[in-house]
CSV table of C-alpha atoms in Angstrom, one decimal:
chain,number,residue,atom,x,y,z
A,51,MET,CA,129.4,76.7,112.3
A,52,ASN,CA,131.3,79.0,114.1
A,53,ILE,CA,133.0,82.0,115.1
A,54,LYS,CA,136.7,82.4,116.4
A,55,ALA,CA,138.3,85.4,117.7
A,56,VAL,CA,142.2,85.6,118.2
A,57,PRO,CA,144.3,88.3,119.2
A,58,VAL,CA,146.7,89.2,116.7
A,59,THR,CA,148.7,92.3,118.0
A,60,GLU,CA,148.2,94.0,121.4
A,61,LYS,CA,145.3,96.1,119.7
A,62,TRP,CA,143.6,94.1,117.2
A,63,THR,CA,141.9,90.7,116.8
A,64,GLU,CA,141.1,88.7,114.2
A,65,TYR,CA,137.2,86.9,113.6
A,66,THR,CA,137.0,83.8,111.5
A,67,LEU,CA,133.4,82.8,110.6
A,68,THR,CA,133.2,79.2,109.1
A,69,ASN,CA,129.9,77.8,107.8
A,70,GLU,CA,128.9,74.6,107.7
A,71,ALA,CA,130.3,73.8,104.3
A,72,GLY,CA,133.8,74.7,105.3
A,73,MET,CA,134.0,78.0,103.7
A,74,ALA,CA,135.5,80.4,106.0
A,75,VAL,CA,136.4,84.4,106.1
A,76,SER,CA,138.7,86.0,108.4
A,77,ILE,CA,138.4,89.8,109.5
A,78,LEU,CA,140.3,92.3,111.6
A,79,ASP,CA,138.6,94.6,113.4
A,80,PHE,CA,141.3,96.9,112.3
A,81,GLY,CA,139.8,98.4,108.8
A,82,GLY,CA,137.4,95.8,109.0
A,83,ILE,CA,139.7,93.9,106.6
A,84,ILE,CA,139.0,90.8,105.0
A,85,THR,CA,142.5,88.7,105.4
A,86,LYS,CA,141.4,85.5,104.1
A,87,ILE,CA,138.5,83.8,102.6
A,88,LEU,CA,138.6,80.1,102.1
A,89,VAL,CA,136.3,78.3,99.6
A,90,PRO,CA,136.1,75.1,97.9
A,91,ASP,CA,137.1,74.2,94.3
A,92,ARG,CA,135.5,71.6,91.8
A,93,ASP,CA,137.1,69.2,94.0
A,94,GLU,CA,136.8,70.2,97.2
A,95,ASN,CA,140.2,71.5,98.1
A,96,LEU,CA,139.8,74.7,100.3
A,97,GLU,CA,142.2,77.2,99.4
A,98,ASN,CA,142.3,81.2,100.1
A,99,VAL,CA,140.8,83.5,97.2
A,100,VAL,CA,142.1,86.9,98.2
A,101,LEU,CA,145.3,88.7,98.6
A,102,GLY,CA,146.6,89.1,102.2
A,103,TYR,CA,149.9,89.7,104.1
A,104,ARG,CA,151.4,86.9,105.7
A,105,ASN,CA,152.9,88.9,108.5
A,106,ILE,CA,149.6,90.8,110.3
A,107,ARG,CA,151.5,93.7,111.1
A,108,ASP,CA,151.7,95.2,107.4
A,109,TYR,CA,147.8,96.0,107.6
A,110,GLN,CA,149.0,99.2,109.6
A,111,GLN,CA,150.4,100.8,106.3
A,112,ASN,CA,148.2,98.7,103.7
A,113,PRO,CA,149.4,101.3,100.5
A,114,ASN,CA,147.4,98.6,98.5
A,115,TYR,CA,144.4,98.5,100.5
A,116,PHE,CA,144.3,94.7,100.8
A,117,GLY,CA,140.5,93.8,102.2
A,118,ALA,CA,140.1,97.3,103.9
A,119,LEU,CA,136.7,99.0,104.1
A,120,ILE,CA,137.1,102.0,102.1
A,121,GLY,CA,135.3,105.4,103.5
A,122,ARG,CA,134.2,107.8,104.2
A,123,VAL,CA,134.6,108.2,99.9
A,124,ALA,CA,136.2,105.4,97.6
A,125,GLY,CA,138.0,106.2,94.9
A,126,ARG,CA,140.1,109.1,93.9
A,127,ILE,CA,138.7,112.8,94.2
A,128,GLN,CA,139.7,115.7,91.8
A,129,GLY,CA,142.4,118.1,93.2
A,130,ALA,CA,141.4,116.9,96.8
A,131,SER,CA,138.8,119.1,97.2
A,132,PHE,CA,134.6,119.4,96.3
A,133,GLU,CA,132.2,122.2,96.7
A,134,LEU,CA,129.0,121.2,98.5
A,135,SER,CA,126.1,124.1,99.5
A,136,GLY,CA,128.3,126.4,98.8
A,137,ASN,CA,131.4,125.8,100.6
A,138,THR,CA,134.5,124.4,99.2
A,139,HIS,CA,136.1,121.5,101.5
A,140,VAL,CA,139.9,120.8,101.4
A,141,LEU,CA,140.9,116.8,101.7
A,142,GLU,CA,144.4,115.3,102.0
A,143,SER,CA,146.4,115.3,98.9
A,144,ASN,CA,147.6,111.5,99.2
A,145,GLU,CA,148.2,110.4,95.5
A,146,GLY,CA,150.1,113.5,93.4
A,147,ALA,CA,147.5,116.6,93.6
A,148,ASN,CA,144.6,114.4,94.4
A,149,HIS,CA,142.9,112.5,97.1
A,150,LEU,CA,142.4,108.9,97.4
A,151,HIS,CA,140.2,106.5,99.4
A,152,SER,CA,140.2,109.1,101.8
A,153,GLY,CA,143.5,109.6,102.6
A,154,SER,CA,145.1,108.8,105.9
A,155,ALA,CA,141.9,109.4,108.4
A,156,GLY,CA,140.1,107.0,106.2
A,157,PHE,CA,138.0,104.3,107.6
A,158,HIS,CA,140.6,101.2,106.7
A,159,GLN,CA,142.6,103.0,109.3
A,160,ALA,CA,140.0,102.8,111.8
A,161,LEU,CA,139.6,100.5,115.0
A,162,TRP,CA,136.1,99.3,114.8
A,163,GLN,CA,133.8,97.7,117.4
A,164,VAL,CA,132.7,94.2,116.6
A,165,ALA,CA,129.4,92.7,117.4
A,166,PRO,CA,129.3,88.9,116.6
A,167,PHE,CA,125.8,86.9,115.7
A,168,GLN,CA,124.7,84.0,114.7
A,169,THR,CA,121.1,82.8,113.0
A,170,GLU,CA,120.1,79.2,111.9
A,171,ASN,CA,122.0,79.4,108.3
A,172,SER,CA,124.2,82.0,109.1
A,173,LEU,CA,126.7,83.8,110.9
A,174,GLY,CA,128.8,87.3,111.3
A,175,LEU,CA,129.9,90.4,112.5
A,176,THR,CA,128.3,93.9,112.8
A,177,LEU,CA,131.5,96.7,112.4
A,178,SER,CA,130.6,99.9,113.7
A,179,HIS,CA,132.9,103.2,113.6
A,180,LYS,CA,131.7,106.7,114.6
A,181,SER,CA,133.8,109.8,112.4
A,182,PRO,CA,133.7,113.2,113.8
A,183,ASP,CA,132.6,115.9,111.9
A,184,GLY,CA,136.1,117.7,109.7
A,185,GLU,CA,137.7,114.3,109.6
A,186,GLY,CA,139.9,113.9,106.8
A,187,GLY,CA,138.0,117.4,105.8
A,188,TYR,CA,134.7,116.3,105.7
A,189,PRO,CA,131.5,117.4,107.0
A,190,GLY,CA,129.3,116.2,109.5
A,191,ASN,CA,129.5,113.9,112.3
A,192,VAL,CA,128.7,110.2,111.0
A,193,THR,CA,128.2,106.9,112.3
A,194,VAL,CA,128.2,103.8,110.3
A,195,SER,CA,128.1,100.2,110.8
A,196,VAL,CA,129.5,97.6,108.1
A,197,THR,CA,127.9,94.0,108.7
A,198,TYR,CA,129.6,90.6,106.8
A,199,THR,CA,127.2,87.7,106.9
A,200,LEU,CA,128.5,84.5,105.5
A,201,THR,CA,125.3,81.9,105.1
A,202,ASN,CA,126.0,78.1,105.0
A,203,ASP,CA,125.2,78.6,100.8
A,204,ASN,CA,128.7,80.3,100.5
A,205,ARG,CA,127.7,83.7,99.8
A,206,LEU,CA,128.9,86.9,102.0
A,207,LEU,CA,127.1,89.9,102.2
A,208,ILE,CA,128.6,93.1,103.1
A,209,ASP,CA,125.8,95.7,104.4
A,210,TYR,CA,126.6,99.3,105.0
A,211,GLU,CA,124.7,101.7,106.9
A,212,ALA,CA,125.4,104.9,107.8
A,213,SER,CA,123.8,108.7,108.5
A,214,SER,CA,125.6,112.2,109.2
A,215,ASP,CA,124.1,115.4,111.2
A,216,LYS,CA,125.3,117.1,108.2
A,217,THR,CA,125.0,116.6,104.3
A,218,THR,CA,128.4,115.2,103.2
A,219,PRO,CA,129.7,112.4,100.4
A,220,LEU,CA,129.4,109.0,101.3
A,221,ALA,CA,130.5,106.0,99.0
A,222,LEU,CA,131.5,102.8,101.2
A,223,THR,CA,133.1,100.2,99.3
A,224,ASN,CA,135.4,96.8,100.5
A,225,HIS,CA,138.4,96.7,98.8
A,226,SER,CA,139.4,92.9,98.7
A,227,TYR,CA,141.6,91.8,95.6
A,228,PHE,CA,140.2,88.3,94.6
A,229,ASN,CA,141.9,85.4,92.7
A,230,LEU,CA,140.1,82.3,92.2
A,231,SER,CA,142.9,79.8,91.3
A,232,GLY,CA,143.7,79.4,95.4
A,233,ASP,CA,146.3,79.7,97.3
A,234,LEU,CA,147.5,82.4,94.2
A,235,LYS,CA,148.5,80.0,92.1
A,236,SER,CA,148.4,82.5,88.9
A,237,THR,CA,147.6,85.6,88.2
A,238,VAL,CA,144.3,86.3,87.3
A,239,GLU,CA,145.1,86.7,83.3
A,240,THR,CA,143.4,83.7,82.5
A,241,GLN,CA,140.2,84.5,84.9
A,242,ALA,CA,137.1,85.4,83.0
A,243,ALA,CA,134.7,88.3,84.1
A,244,ALA,CA,131.6,89.2,83.1
A,245,ILE,CA,129.8,92.7,83.3
A,246,ASP,CA,126.3,94.1,83.3
A,247,SER,CA,127.6,97.2,81.7
A,248,SER,CA,127.8,98.9,78.0
A,249,GLN,CA,129.7,101.7,78.9
A,250,PHE,CA,132.7,103.0,81.7
A,251,VAL,CA,134.2,106.2,82.5
A,252,GLU,CA,137.2,107.5,80.9
A,253,LEU,CA,140.0,108.2,82.8
A,254,ASP,CA,142.9,110.7,82.4
A,255,ASP,CA,147.1,110.3,82.8
A,256,GLN,CA,146.1,110.8,86.4
A,257,LEU,CA,143.7,108.5,86.5
A,258,ILE,CA,140.9,111.0,87.5
A,259,PRO,CA,137.7,110.4,86.0
A,260,THR,CA,136.9,113.0,82.8
A,261,GLY,CA,133.1,112.6,82.9
A,262,ASN,CA,133.0,110.9,79.8
A,263,LEU,CA,131.0,107.7,79.3
A,264,ILE,CA,132.7,105.4,76.2
A,265,PRO,CA,130.7,102.5,75.0
A,266,VAL,CA,132.6,99.2,75.8
A,267,ALA,CA,131.2,97.9,72.3
A,268,GLU,CA,134.3,96.8,70.1
A,269,THR,CA,136.7,97.1,73.0
A,270,PRO,CA,138.7,95.3,75.6
A,271,PHE,CA,136.6,97.2,78.2
A,272,ASP,CA,133.3,94.8,76.8
A,273,PHE,CA,132.5,92.1,79.5
A,274,ARG,CA,129.1,91.9,78.6
A,275,ALA,CA,129.3,88.3,77.2
A,276,GLY,CA,132.4,87.6,79.6
A,277,ARG,CA,136.1,87.6,78.5
A,278,MET,CA,139.9,87.0,79.9
A,279,LEU,CA,141.1,90.0,81.8
A,280,GLY,CA,144.4,89.1,80.6
A,281,GLU,CA,143.0,90.9,77.1
A,282,GLY,CA,143.1,94.2,78.4
A,283,PHE,CA,146.6,93.6,80.2
A,284,ASN,CA,148.3,95.7,77.1
A,285,GLU,CA,149.0,98.9,76.2
A,286,LYS,CA,147.5,98.7,72.8
A,287,PHE,CA,144.4,100.5,74.1
A,288,ALA,CA,144.9,103.8,75.1
A,289,GLN,CA,142.9,103.2,78.1
A,290,ASN,CA,144.5,100.1,79.3
A,291,LYS,CA,147.7,101.8,78.8
A,292,LEU,CA,146.9,105.0,81.0
A,293,ALA,CA,146.1,102.4,83.8
A,294,GLY,CA,149.5,100.6,83.9
A,295,GLY,CA,148.2,98.1,81.4
A,296,GLY,CA,145.4,97.1,83.1
A,297,TYR,CA,141.9,98.3,84.4
A,298,ASP,CA,141.3,100.8,87.1
A,299,HIS,CA,138.1,102.1,85.9
A,300,TYR,CA,134.3,102.9,86.5
A,301,PHE,CA,132.0,100.4,85.1
A,302,LEU,CA,128.2,102.0,85.0
A,303,PHE,CA,125.6,98.7,85.4
A,304,ASP,CA,122.9,98.4,82.7
A,305,ASN,CA,120.7,96.6,85.4
A,306,THR,CA,119.5,93.8,82.9
A,307,ARG,CA,120.8,91.1,85.5
A,308,GLU,CA,120.6,90.0,89.2
A,309,GLN,CA,124.8,89.3,88.8
A,310,LYS,CA,126.2,92.5,87.9
A,311,ALA,CA,129.4,90.7,87.9
A,312,LEU,CA,130.7,87.4,87.5
A,313,LEU,CA,134.4,86.0,87.8
A,314,GLN,CA,135.5,82.2,86.7
A,315,ASP,CA,138.6,80.5,87.0
A,316,SER,CA,138.4,77.2,84.9
A,317,ALA,CA,141.2,75.7,85.9
A,318,SER,CA,139.7,75.3,89.9
A,319,GLY,CA,136.0,75.2,88.7
A,320,ARG,CA,135.8,78.5,91.3
A,321,GLN,CA,133.1,81.7,90.1
A,322,MET,CA,132.1,84.3,91.8
A,323,ALA,CA,129.1,86.4,91.5
A,324,VAL,CA,128.6,89.7,92.6
A,325,GLU,CA,125.2,91.2,93.2
A,326,THR,CA,124.6,94.8,94.2
A,327,ASP,CA,122.6,97.4,94.3
A,328,GLN,CA,125.4,100.2,93.6
A,329,PRO,CA,125.0,101.9,90.5
A,330,GLY,CA,128.6,100.7,89.7
A,331,MET,CA,132.0,99.4,90.4
A,332,VAL,CA,135.5,100.2,89.7
A,333,MET,CA,137.3,97.0,88.6
A,334,TYR,CA,141.0,97.1,89.1
A,335,THR,CA,143.4,94.3,88.0
A,336,GLY,CA,146.5,95.0,90.3
A,337,ASN,CA,148.4,96.6,87.6
A,338,GLY,CA,150.6,98.6,90.8
A,339,LEU,CA,151.4,95.8,92.5
A,340,ASP,CA,155.4,94.5,92.2
A,341,ASP,CA,157.2,91.9,93.9
A,342,SER,CA,157.9,93.8,97.1
A,343,LEU,CA,155.0,92.4,99.2
A,344,LEU,CA,155.2,89.3,101.4
A,345,LEU,CA,151.8,87.5,101.1
A,346,ASN,CA,150.1,84.7,102.4
A,347,GLU,CA,151.6,82.5,99.7
A,348,GLY,CA,154.5,84.2,98.7
A,349,LYS,CA,155.5,87.5,97.1
A,350,SER,CA,153.4,89.6,95.4
A,351,ARG,CA,153.6,90.5,91.4
A,352,LYS,CA,151.5,92.6,88.7
A,353,TYR,CA,147.7,91.6,88.2
A,354,LEU,CA,147.5,88.6,90.9
A,355,GLY,CA,144.3,89.8,91.9
A,356,VAL,CA,141.3,91.7,90.8
A,357,CYS,CA,139.3,94.2,92.7
A,358,PHE,CA,135.6,94.8,92.3
A,359,GLU,CA,134.7,98.0,94.1
A,360,THR,CA,131.1,97.9,94.0
A,361,GLN,CA,130.2,101.8,94.9
A,362,GLY,CA,129.0,105.3,93.8
A,363,SER,CA,131.3,107.8,91.8
A,364,PRO,CA,133.3,110.5,93.5
A,365,ALA,CA,133.5,112.1,90.3
A,366,SER,CA,129.8,113.0,90.6
A,367,LEU,CA,131.8,115.6,93.0
A,368,HIS,CA,133.0,117.3,89.6
A,369,HIS,CA,130.5,115.8,87.1
A,370,ALA,CA,126.9,115.4,87.1
A,371,ASN,CA,126.4,112.7,84.6
A,372,MET,CA,128.2,110.7,87.4
A,373,PRO,CA,125.9,108.5,90.2
A,374,ASP,CA,125.5,110.5,92.7
A,375,ILE,CA,127.0,110.3,96.4
A,376,VAL,CA,126.0,113.0,98.7
A,377,LEU,CA,124.3,111.9,101.6
A,378,GLN,CA,121.4,114.3,102.8
A,379,ALA,CA,121.9,115.4,106.8
A,380,GLY,CA,119.2,112.8,108.6
A,381,GLU,CA,118.8,110.4,105.6
A,382,VAL,CA,119.9,107.1,105.9
A,383,TYR,CA,122.8,105.3,103.5
A,384,LYS,CA,122.0,101.7,102.9
A,385,THR,CA,123.2,99.3,100.2
A,386,GLN,CA,124.2,95.8,100.3
A,387,THR,CA,126.8,93.9,97.6
A,388,VAL,CA,127.1,90.3,98.1
A,389,PHE,CA,129.9,87.9,96.9
A,390,ALA,CA,128.4,84.5,96.1
A,391,PHE,CA,130.8,81.8,95.5
A,392,SER,CA,129.9,78.7,93.9
A,393,VAL,CA,131.6,75.7,91.3
A,394,MET,CA,131.4,76.1,87.4
A,395,LYS,CA,128.9,73.5,86.2
């Protein structure tokens, strides 16, 4: 096991965690961005399973949020505003009239303080950041830490902890795009996903949640028994069409399984299980990607990766039936998501 720190620009450092099995995770202090994850296939070939830029400086803009920590609030906020404790808070309109992934002042643009650590069976980084009252339009001085831990059994744990001196919305997530084919050999069309969810949140034509919960039964959104992602890469079903011929939807977990989601690639034999204490997740299948970006293994393209954005729902700021994201002043926000990699049996 080892931790390697390499300066990659005048201001940024990339840290690479390598466990005893050879799995490696590379993380930037800028944006807390996961740039690479190397995991073995069934023949023990180590290959990258996330989307990342070939030129490290391209993360400065990063319009697709590759690998980034998202906060204060991940997702879209309708009308770029919300009411809290009788006050209206106006945010940056950075996607039409709406607010996406906390705008230009989001955590994906922060330079985080990094503290490496190592134990007998794991190693990792604790990233720390302070967001001042009013930053991005959000109330409260927020202190946040995110800990990435890589274990020797190929589990990547992400622990989020935060507090605020004012009541404020908070919904943190990681925005990695996964592709288990290895080194982007194919799109995720033929990769199978299973999700512990019997309902998802309807979107309008601006991809804003309407507040309506739709049963997944007899739709391309029924992943309870597992299905190919490509079955929803079409414009035959209205909700897939709205999202650009794929998925960009919040799934509410049923909490009937420890694994809330599972991604499998039969060609490589890789699989990734998602465990979390969050109430749901947005699954996004890279519907907006085109061939304009140069990634580590070649040009980007539509459906090249899938995001599992475990989080509460920002729609709760406008719809009472969504999982709440309001953190009370003085309380501690604490949550964990685990990405567990293994080989299919």
